[in-house]
Amino acid sequence: MTQTQDDRLHAWCVDEQTFPTSASAHEKLRFCLQYAILAPSTHNTQPWRFVLGDDNVLLCADRSRGLPVSDTYDRELAISCGAALFNLRVALSHFGCAYAIRTMPASAEPDVIASVQLLDEGFIDGPVAGLFAAIPRRVTNRQMYDTRRVPQAVVDQLCACAESEGARLQPVADDAGRMRLGELIDRADRAQLGDARFRRELALWVSAARRDDGMASYSSTESSLLDFASPVLTSVVRTFDIGGGIAASHRRIVEGSPLLVCLSTPADNQENWIMAGQAMQRVLLTLTDNGLYASFLNQPIEVEALRADVGAGASDHPQLLLRVGYGASQAHTPRRSLASVVS
């Protein structure tokens, strides 16, 4: 690994032993934000920024890092911010810092996702504190998974995690259900990659020129779902409709995945998207704790004409589609420095 790569992955190497136990609330919050920024985000856009006060921090949406074509209403952006908020909750609870959280605290400031304040006496979430060790181990794994089935006890645990955050997780493990979702993913891939605007947007985030965000860091292997790290391939994404090839790849992945899960919420607004992000991250950390990996197959949810079909007629609103299974280890994606996202 080169020095440049070391620098890009430095954010994943936080030493919890250096937590400033006797320092100010400001310093404790700043330390815990190192774990917040390890949350996943669509295309690894990392669409968050933090405004740090004496004893509180505002989590804000950085809409300059949005995806106007594939995420027109910033739904996935809000979900990503919700995941960062959950990581912060886990870290604060792990270090014994009592806190109070208000989501969307200022109606006149739509970019403020949440306010987190440290308190002398307040809430510490013991159950989520137990997920702390999973934060630096969690990784989005886009490779093929083993054929081993996920134990039902683990599936039930994942569903309970989503429910505890106000969301619902619908598992799909049968062949017919996986094939149905595979067809939807196939159609969504063809629709998205047949759109020149989408290809240009995607190319921006898979460009080899990106260093601390985006997806150019994924290794080039035959089993990768999307590998556009080279300038040549980035140009192909910009120029040509490659939906058929990617769709075929995604269908093979679905057919070889032991478990697919759809995460949904009762309503479809920013408050529910933030809730979905927290539920998603609780699920991801829990499956990491169980030795499992996950990756996202959100294409049919991003295509509005297909979104309702993902839930197969359920009244809830589908927010995320994930594949879950056992597999080989995968490298982390890079992160922007804490200094670049905190003011």
XYZ file of C-alpha atoms in Angstrom:
343
model
C 0.000 0.000 0.000
C 1.409 3.394 -0.975
C 1.676 6.344 1.353
C -1.142 8.021 -0.566
C -3.448 5.089 0.089
C -2.408 5.066 3.751
C -3.422 8.703 4.042
C -6.780 8.064 2.362
C -7.625 5.235 4.758
C -6.220 6.906 7.875
C -9.728 7.804 9.063
C -10.464 4.112 9.683
C -7.650 3.810 12.253
C -9.066 5.765 15.210
C -7.481 4.756 18.528
C -10.304 4.608 21.057
C -7.737 4.613 23.869
C -7.047 8.276 23.112
C -10.593 9.370 23.962
C -10.234 12.632 25.986
C -11.974 11.451 29.163
C -11.165 14.592 31.180
C -11.535 17.094 28.348
C -14.387 19.456 27.512
C -17.670 18.417 25.912
C -16.429 20.121 22.741
C -13.378 17.859 22.550
C -15.379 14.724 23.363
C -17.838 15.482 20.582
C -15.035 16.169 18.128
C -13.411 12.849 18.985
C -16.663 10.931 18.465
C -17.215 12.592 15.091
C -14.295 10.490 13.849
C -16.693 7.548 14.027
C -19.638 9.441 12.515
C -17.744 10.003 9.258
C -17.198 6.256 8.822
C -20.857 5.838 7.850
C -21.670 4.608 4.328
C -23.120 6.901 1.673
C -24.335 6.548 -1.901
C -21.331 6.518 -4.272
C -19.264 7.340 -1.138
C -20.278 10.987 -1.540
C -20.062 11.635 2.246
C -22.746 14.360 2.057
C -22.437 15.717 5.588
C -20.856 18.544 7.515
C -20.794 19.305 11.226
C -21.013 22.602 13.098
C -19.380 22.052 16.473
C -20.252 24.165 19.518
C -19.156 24.120 23.140
C -21.416 21.226 24.129
C -23.387 20.467 20.983
C -22.969 19.650 17.323
C -25.242 20.216 14.344
C -25.298 17.529 11.675
C -26.004 19.253 8.364
C -26.660 18.028 4.847
C -24.017 19.062 2.342
C -26.242 19.328 -0.711
C -23.303 20.295 -2.916
C -22.445 16.587 -2.717
C -25.896 15.451 -3.802
C -26.824 13.344 -6.827
C -29.428 15.367 -8.719
C -30.099 12.684 -11.349
C -30.307 9.472 -9.300
C -31.364 11.126 -6.021
C -33.454 14.064 -7.198
C -35.129 14.752 -3.842
C -32.014 14.082 -1.682
C -33.662 11.016 -0.183
C -30.494 8.914 -0.165
C -28.510 11.947 0.977
C -30.718 12.185 4.082
C -30.395 8.430 4.642
C -26.593 8.771 4.554
C -26.738 11.572 7.117
C -28.974 9.390 9.290
C -26.298 6.675 9.196
C -23.669 9.187 10.358
C -26.000 10.226 13.177
C -26.368 6.624 14.308
C -22.594 6.145 14.378
C -22.344 9.234 16.568
C -24.996 7.809 18.912
C -23.042 4.558 19.182
C -19.739 6.311 19.902
C -21.201 8.658 22.520
C -22.924 5.759 24.279
C -19.757 3.657 24.170
C -17.735 6.400 25.859
C -20.450 7.038 28.454
C -21.423 10.494 27.195
C -25.061 11.313 27.972
C -26.800 13.167 25.159
C -30.045 14.516 23.763
C -30.878 14.431 20.044
C -33.381 16.473 18.082
C -33.861 15.581 14.427
C -34.753 18.425 12.062
C -34.610 20.919 14.961
C -35.174 24.056 12.865
C -37.931 24.047 10.240
C -36.468 27.197 8.701
C -33.113 25.452 8.195
C -33.787 22.352 6.073
C -30.068 21.549 5.847
C -29.861 20.932 9.614
C -30.507 17.213 9.959
C -30.032 16.881 13.719
C -28.780 18.592 16.840
C -26.828 16.546 19.387
C -26.121 18.019 22.808
C -24.032 16.519 25.597
C -25.606 16.602 29.052
C -24.312 16.075 32.584
C -27.216 13.713 33.108
C -29.134 12.245 30.222
C -29.633 9.309 27.915
C -26.993 6.672 27.219
C -28.108 3.902 24.856
C -26.576 0.732 26.255
C -27.728 -1.653 23.489
C -26.251 0.419 20.656
C -23.014 0.966 22.599
C -22.363 -2.737 22.066
C -22.076 -2.106 18.323
C -19.105 0.240 18.723
C -16.432 -2.273 17.701
C -18.297 -2.950 14.457
C -18.015 0.664 13.214
C -14.399 0.427 11.957
C -14.942 -3.160 10.750
C -18.035 -2.471 8.645
C -17.356 -2.377 4.926
C -19.554 -2.402 1.834
C -18.638 -5.627 0.062
C -19.570 -5.717 -3.623
C -17.950 -9.093 -4.324
C -19.737 -12.417 -4.739
C -20.889 -14.023 -1.489
C -20.739 -17.632 -0.283
C -23.773 -19.831 -0.753
C -24.136 -20.337 3.011
C -27.554 -19.322 4.245
C -27.884 -16.618 6.853
C -29.204 -18.217 10.083
C -32.827 -17.396 10.827
C -31.845 -16.167 14.303
C -29.613 -13.538 12.677
C -32.335 -12.550 10.205
C -34.735 -12.078 13.131
C -32.110 -9.985 14.907
C -31.689 -7.726 11.874
C -35.453 -7.262 11.601
C -35.633 -6.351 15.300
C -32.855 -3.788 14.804
C -34.779 -2.023 12.039
C -37.990 -2.112 14.086
C -36.275 -0.576 17.105
C -35.470 2.459 14.926
C -39.037 2.752 13.590
C -38.436 1.049 10.249
C -39.253 -2.369 8.796
C -36.893 -4.916 7.279
C -38.424 -7.433 4.884
C -36.147 -10.435 4.212
C -36.244 -12.225 0.856
C -34.439 -15.566 0.895
C -36.530 -17.735 -1.461
C -35.529 -18.248 -5.091
C -38.749 -16.763 -6.503
C -38.409 -13.605 -4.429
C -34.764 -13.126 -5.377
C -35.566 -13.633 -9.063
C -38.407 -11.098 -8.860
C -36.040 -8.502 -7.391
C -33.373 -9.493 -9.902
C -35.762 -8.644 -12.728
C -36.475 -5.240 -11.180
C -32.760 -4.535 -10.763
C -32.193 -5.568 -14.381
C -34.853 -3.147 -15.600
C -33.584 -0.343 -13.360
C -29.986 -0.806 -14.539
C -31.066 -0.570 -18.135
C -33.152 2.537 -17.465
C -30.453 4.347 -15.495
C -27.444 3.459 -17.624
C -29.446 4.236 -20.750
C -29.667 7.838 -19.511
C -26.666 9.970 -20.506
C -27.262 12.298 -17.534
C -27.025 9.387 -15.109
C -23.837 8.112 -16.754
C -22.222 11.540 -16.490
C -23.199 11.783 -12.826
C -21.873 8.296 -12.086
C -18.629 9.019 -13.917
C -17.955 11.954 -11.599
C -17.898 9.635 -8.590
C -15.987 6.719 -10.094
C -13.271 8.889 -11.594
C -9.695 7.843 -10.834
C -9.033 11.510 -10.019
C -10.977 11.182 -6.753
C -8.800 10.613 -3.713
C -10.807 10.858 -0.485
C -14.335 10.111 -1.673
C -16.129 8.357 -4.522
C -15.697 4.766 -5.668
C -12.460 4.804 -7.645
C -10.677 2.956 -4.823
C -12.425 -0.374 -5.415
C -10.047 -3.009 -6.668
C -10.356 -4.244 -10.222
C -11.590 -7.828 -10.169
C -13.824 -9.828 -12.451
C -16.468 -10.141 -9.760
C -16.761 -6.439 -9.009
C -20.204 -5.043 -9.663
C -18.966 -1.685 -10.861
C -15.327 -1.051 -11.594
C -14.824 2.216 -13.440
C -11.602 3.222 -11.694
C -9.560 3.770 -14.844
C -9.891 6.939 -16.938
C -10.721 4.791 -19.980
C -13.651 3.104 -18.272
C -14.830 6.415 -16.825
C -14.976 7.729 -20.383
C -17.004 4.673 -21.398
C -19.541 5.387 -18.653
C -19.879 8.960 -19.875
C -20.294 8.046 -23.500
C -21.954 4.681 -23.980
C -25.099 2.909 -22.825
C -23.635 -0.045 -20.907
C -26.829 -0.976 -19.066
C -27.109 -4.451 -20.564
C -23.717 -5.616 -19.321
C -24.121 -4.198 -15.823
C -27.663 -5.537 -15.579
C -26.449 -9.047 -16.366
C -23.778 -8.732 -13.697
C -26.273 -7.562 -11.090
C -28.655 -10.416 -11.894
C -25.845 -12.922 -11.341
C -25.095 -11.263 -8.009
C -28.754 -11.450 -6.947
C -29.076 -15.073 -7.964
C -25.953 -15.893 -5.949
C -26.925 -13.946 -2.842
C -28.320 -15.986 0.050
C -30.387 -13.093 1.420
C -31.885 -9.849 0.139
C -33.543 -7.387 2.508
C -35.736 -4.365 1.820
C -35.801 -1.611 4.418
C -38.946 0.529 4.415
C -40.577 3.271 6.478
C -44.203 4.216 7.255
C -43.959 7.556 5.434
C -41.785 9.053 2.714
C -40.410 12.370 3.962
C -37.114 13.708 5.282
C -37.879 12.692 8.863
C -38.491 9.113 7.735
C -35.390 9.156 5.531
C -33.259 10.124 8.539
C -34.942 7.343 10.481
C -34.199 4.921 7.637
C -30.529 5.903 7.738
C -30.289 5.163 11.438
C -32.114 1.853 10.998
C -29.869 0.957 8.072
C -26.709 1.597 10.044
C -27.981 -0.361 13.039
C -28.673 -3.276 10.700
C -25.272 -2.961 8.989
C -23.341 -2.863 12.268
C -25.326 -5.798 13.622
C -24.671 -7.972 10.575
C -20.997 -6.949 10.725
C -20.991 -8.108 14.338
C -22.290 -11.469 13.067
C -19.514 -11.871 10.497
C -21.697 -10.874 7.532
C -21.292 -8.381 4.711
C -23.778 -6.268 2.798
C -23.928 -4.126 -0.312
C -26.590 -1.961 -1.886
C -28.812 -2.698 -4.879
C -30.950 0.441 -4.744
C -31.441 0.914 -8.469
C -35.144 -0.109 -8.611
C -35.879 2.206 -5.684
C -34.151 5.088 -7.478
C -36.323 4.525 -10.573
C -39.704 5.876 -9.486
C -41.704 3.709 -11.884
C -40.278 0.560 -10.255
C -40.075 1.613 -6.626
C -43.508 0.435 -5.527
C -42.865 -2.996 -7.059
C -39.865 -3.531 -4.758
C -42.192 -3.709 -1.772
C -44.515 -6.155 -3.579
C -47.643 -4.241 -2.645
C -46.769 -3.502 1.001
C -48.092 -0.228 2.401
C -44.670 0.938 3.608
C -42.303 2.964 1.429
C -39.182 1.078 0.235
C -36.027 3.053 1.032
C -33.134 0.603 0.576
C -32.445 -2.786 -0.951
C -29.445 -4.741 0.319
C -27.844 -8.088 -0.338
C -26.435 -9.879 2.704
C -24.098 -12.823 3.007
C -20.739 -14.283 3.960
C -17.717 -13.480 1.868
C -14.047 -12.614 1.604
C -12.697 -9.465 3.220
C -12.934 -6.211 1.307
C -10.946 -2.988 1.530
C -12.455 0.160 2.998
C -13.323 3.167 0.879
C -11.443 6.393 1.709
C -12.835 9.172 3.871
C -12.421 12.927 3.852
C -10.486 14.266 6.810
C -12.385 15.315 9.906
C -11.027 18.844 9.530
C -12.637 19.145 6.090
C -16.158 18.414 7.369
C -16.167 20.145 10.792
C -16.458 23.867 11.420
